Tab-separated table of C-alpha atoms in Angstrom:
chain	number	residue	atom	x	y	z
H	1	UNK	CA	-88.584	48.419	-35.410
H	2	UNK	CA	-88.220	47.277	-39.182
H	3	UNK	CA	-90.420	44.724	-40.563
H	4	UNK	CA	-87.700	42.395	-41.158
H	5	UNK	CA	-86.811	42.199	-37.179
H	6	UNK	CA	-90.460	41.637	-36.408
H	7	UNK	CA	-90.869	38.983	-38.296
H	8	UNK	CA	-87.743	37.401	-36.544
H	9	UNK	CA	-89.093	37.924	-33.177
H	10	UNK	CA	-90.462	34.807	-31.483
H	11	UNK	CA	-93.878	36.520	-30.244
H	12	UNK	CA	-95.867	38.658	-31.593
H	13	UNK	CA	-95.598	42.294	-31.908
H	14	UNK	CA	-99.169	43.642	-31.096
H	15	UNK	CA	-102.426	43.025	-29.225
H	16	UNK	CA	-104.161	41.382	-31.725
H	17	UNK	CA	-101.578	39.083	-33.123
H	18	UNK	CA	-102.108	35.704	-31.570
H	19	UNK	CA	-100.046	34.164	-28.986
H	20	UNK	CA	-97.230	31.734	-30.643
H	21	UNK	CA	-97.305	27.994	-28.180
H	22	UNK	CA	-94.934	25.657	-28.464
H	23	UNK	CA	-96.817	22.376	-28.630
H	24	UNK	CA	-95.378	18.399	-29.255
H	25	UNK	CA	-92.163	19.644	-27.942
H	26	UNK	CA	-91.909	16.200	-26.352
H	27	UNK	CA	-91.781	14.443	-30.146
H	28	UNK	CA	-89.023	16.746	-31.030
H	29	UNK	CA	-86.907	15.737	-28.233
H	30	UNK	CA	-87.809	12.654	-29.196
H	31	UNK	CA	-86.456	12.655	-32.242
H	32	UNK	CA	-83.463	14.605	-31.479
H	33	UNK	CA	-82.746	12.328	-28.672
H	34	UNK	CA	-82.916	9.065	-31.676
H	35	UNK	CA	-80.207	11.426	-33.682
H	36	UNK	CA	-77.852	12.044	-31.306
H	37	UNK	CA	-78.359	8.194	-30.529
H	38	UNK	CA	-77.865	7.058	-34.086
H	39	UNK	CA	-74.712	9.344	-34.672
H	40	UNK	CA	-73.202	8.187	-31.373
H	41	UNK	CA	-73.952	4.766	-32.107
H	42	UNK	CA	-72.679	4.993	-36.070
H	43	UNK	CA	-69.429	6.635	-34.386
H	44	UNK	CA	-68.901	4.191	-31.801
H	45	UNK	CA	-68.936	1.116	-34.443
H	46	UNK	CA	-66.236	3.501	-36.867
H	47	UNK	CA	-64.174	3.528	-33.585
H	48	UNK	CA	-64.730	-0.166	-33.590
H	49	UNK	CA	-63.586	-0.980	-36.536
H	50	UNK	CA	-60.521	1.498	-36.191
H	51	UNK	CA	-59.345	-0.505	-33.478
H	52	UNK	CA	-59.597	-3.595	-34.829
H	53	UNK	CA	-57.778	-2.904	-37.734
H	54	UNK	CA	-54.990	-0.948	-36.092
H	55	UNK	CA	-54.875	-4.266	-33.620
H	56	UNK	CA	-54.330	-6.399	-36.934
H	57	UNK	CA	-51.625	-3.447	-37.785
H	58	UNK	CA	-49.690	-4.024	-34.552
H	59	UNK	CA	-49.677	-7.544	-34.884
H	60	UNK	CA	-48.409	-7.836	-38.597
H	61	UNK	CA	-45.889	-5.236	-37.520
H	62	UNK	CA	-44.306	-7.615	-34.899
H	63	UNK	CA	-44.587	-10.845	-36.617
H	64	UNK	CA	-42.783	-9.334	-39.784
H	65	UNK	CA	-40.592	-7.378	-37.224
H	66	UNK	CA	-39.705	-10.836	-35.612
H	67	UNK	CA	-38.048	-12.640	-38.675
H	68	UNK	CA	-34.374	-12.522	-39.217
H	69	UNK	CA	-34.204	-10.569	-42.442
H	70	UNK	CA	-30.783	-11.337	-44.642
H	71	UNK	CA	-31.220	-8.220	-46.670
H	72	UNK	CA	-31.733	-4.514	-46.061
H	73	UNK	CA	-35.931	-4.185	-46.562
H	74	UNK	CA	-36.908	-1.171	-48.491
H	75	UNK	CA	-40.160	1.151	-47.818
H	76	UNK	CA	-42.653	0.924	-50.742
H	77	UNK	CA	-41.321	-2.902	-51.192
H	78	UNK	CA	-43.366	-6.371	-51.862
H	79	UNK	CA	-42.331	-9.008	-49.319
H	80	UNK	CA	-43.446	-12.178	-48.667
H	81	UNK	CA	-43.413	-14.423	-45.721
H	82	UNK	CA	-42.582	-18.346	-45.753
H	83	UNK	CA	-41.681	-20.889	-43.399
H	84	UNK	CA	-38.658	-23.623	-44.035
H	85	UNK	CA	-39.576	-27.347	-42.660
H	86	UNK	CA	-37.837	-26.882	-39.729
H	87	UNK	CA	-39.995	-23.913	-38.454
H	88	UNK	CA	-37.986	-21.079	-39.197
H	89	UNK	CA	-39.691	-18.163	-41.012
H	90	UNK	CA	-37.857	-15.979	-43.650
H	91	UNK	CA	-38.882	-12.900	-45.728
H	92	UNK	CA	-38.381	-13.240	-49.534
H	93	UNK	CA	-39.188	-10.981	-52.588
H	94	UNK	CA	-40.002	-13.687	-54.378
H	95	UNK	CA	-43.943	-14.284	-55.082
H	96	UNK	CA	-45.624	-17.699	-54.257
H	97	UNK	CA	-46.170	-18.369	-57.479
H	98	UNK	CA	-42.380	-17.617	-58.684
H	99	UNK	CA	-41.300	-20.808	-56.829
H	100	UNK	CA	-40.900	-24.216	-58.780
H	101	UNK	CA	-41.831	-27.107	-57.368
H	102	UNK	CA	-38.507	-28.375	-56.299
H	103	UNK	CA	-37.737	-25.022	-54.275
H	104	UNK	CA	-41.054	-24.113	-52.790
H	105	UNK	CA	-40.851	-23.277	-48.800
H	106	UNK	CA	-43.047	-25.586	-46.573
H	107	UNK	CA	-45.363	-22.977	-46.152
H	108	UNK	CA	-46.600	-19.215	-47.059
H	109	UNK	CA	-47.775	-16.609	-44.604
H	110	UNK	CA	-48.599	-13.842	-46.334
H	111	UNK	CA	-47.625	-10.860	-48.278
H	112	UNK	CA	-46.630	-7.892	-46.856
H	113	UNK	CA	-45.351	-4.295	-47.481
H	114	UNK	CA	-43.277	-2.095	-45.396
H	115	UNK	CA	-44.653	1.840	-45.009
H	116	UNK	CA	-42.954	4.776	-44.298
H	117	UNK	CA	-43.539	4.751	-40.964
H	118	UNK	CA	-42.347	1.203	-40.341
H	119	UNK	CA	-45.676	-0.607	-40.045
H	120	UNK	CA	-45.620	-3.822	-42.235
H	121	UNK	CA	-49.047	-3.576	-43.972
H	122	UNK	CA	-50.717	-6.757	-45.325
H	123	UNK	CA	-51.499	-6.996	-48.429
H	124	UNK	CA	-54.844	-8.681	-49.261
H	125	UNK	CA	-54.682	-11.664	-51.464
């Protein structure tokens, strides 16, 4: 046998060598057991927040969804959402800040933009 697979060999190789013990095997489970903890824990909170913000995702998607739209909406495209007086919510491509005084909708719900998969993303403000 060559030196190089002796060396690899987890006892040793003649009388006289000493005999290899495992000792504080206990701390090492230990500690692998607070690893595997740790990284199951870190991946359970990226989960966590995955579903949260697809939830958000879903909901934007069917409140944007849920407005009569007057135009043909475009992928890639800014929209914004307002509400008339009377309740009724419309999309616009004009920006909350475009309005004058005189024309400004009751009130603004947010700015949104439509992917390619047809998931309204909001846009953060």
């Amino acid at each position: 046998m060559t030196e190089e697979k002796k060396a690899l060999l987890p006892y040793g190789t003649s009388p006289s060598f000493p005999a290899i013990e495992v000792t504080y095997t206990a701390e090492w489970d230990g500690h692998l057991a607070g690893k595997a903890r740790d990284t199951i824990t870190a991946r359970a909170e990226e989960i966590k927040t995955d579903y949260s913000e697809l939830s958000q995702l879903a909901k934007d998607t069917e409140f944007v969804n849920a407005i009569e739209k007057r135009f043909e909406v475009q992928v890639g495209k800014d929209y914004y959402v307002y509400e008339r007086e009377r309740g009724l919510k419309f999309l616009s491509i004009i920006a909350p800040h475009e309005w004058t005084v005189a024309t400004k909708p009751h009130q603004y719900h947010g700015w949104f933009r439509l992917s390619p998969d047809g998931t309204w993303i909001r846009n953060p403000e």
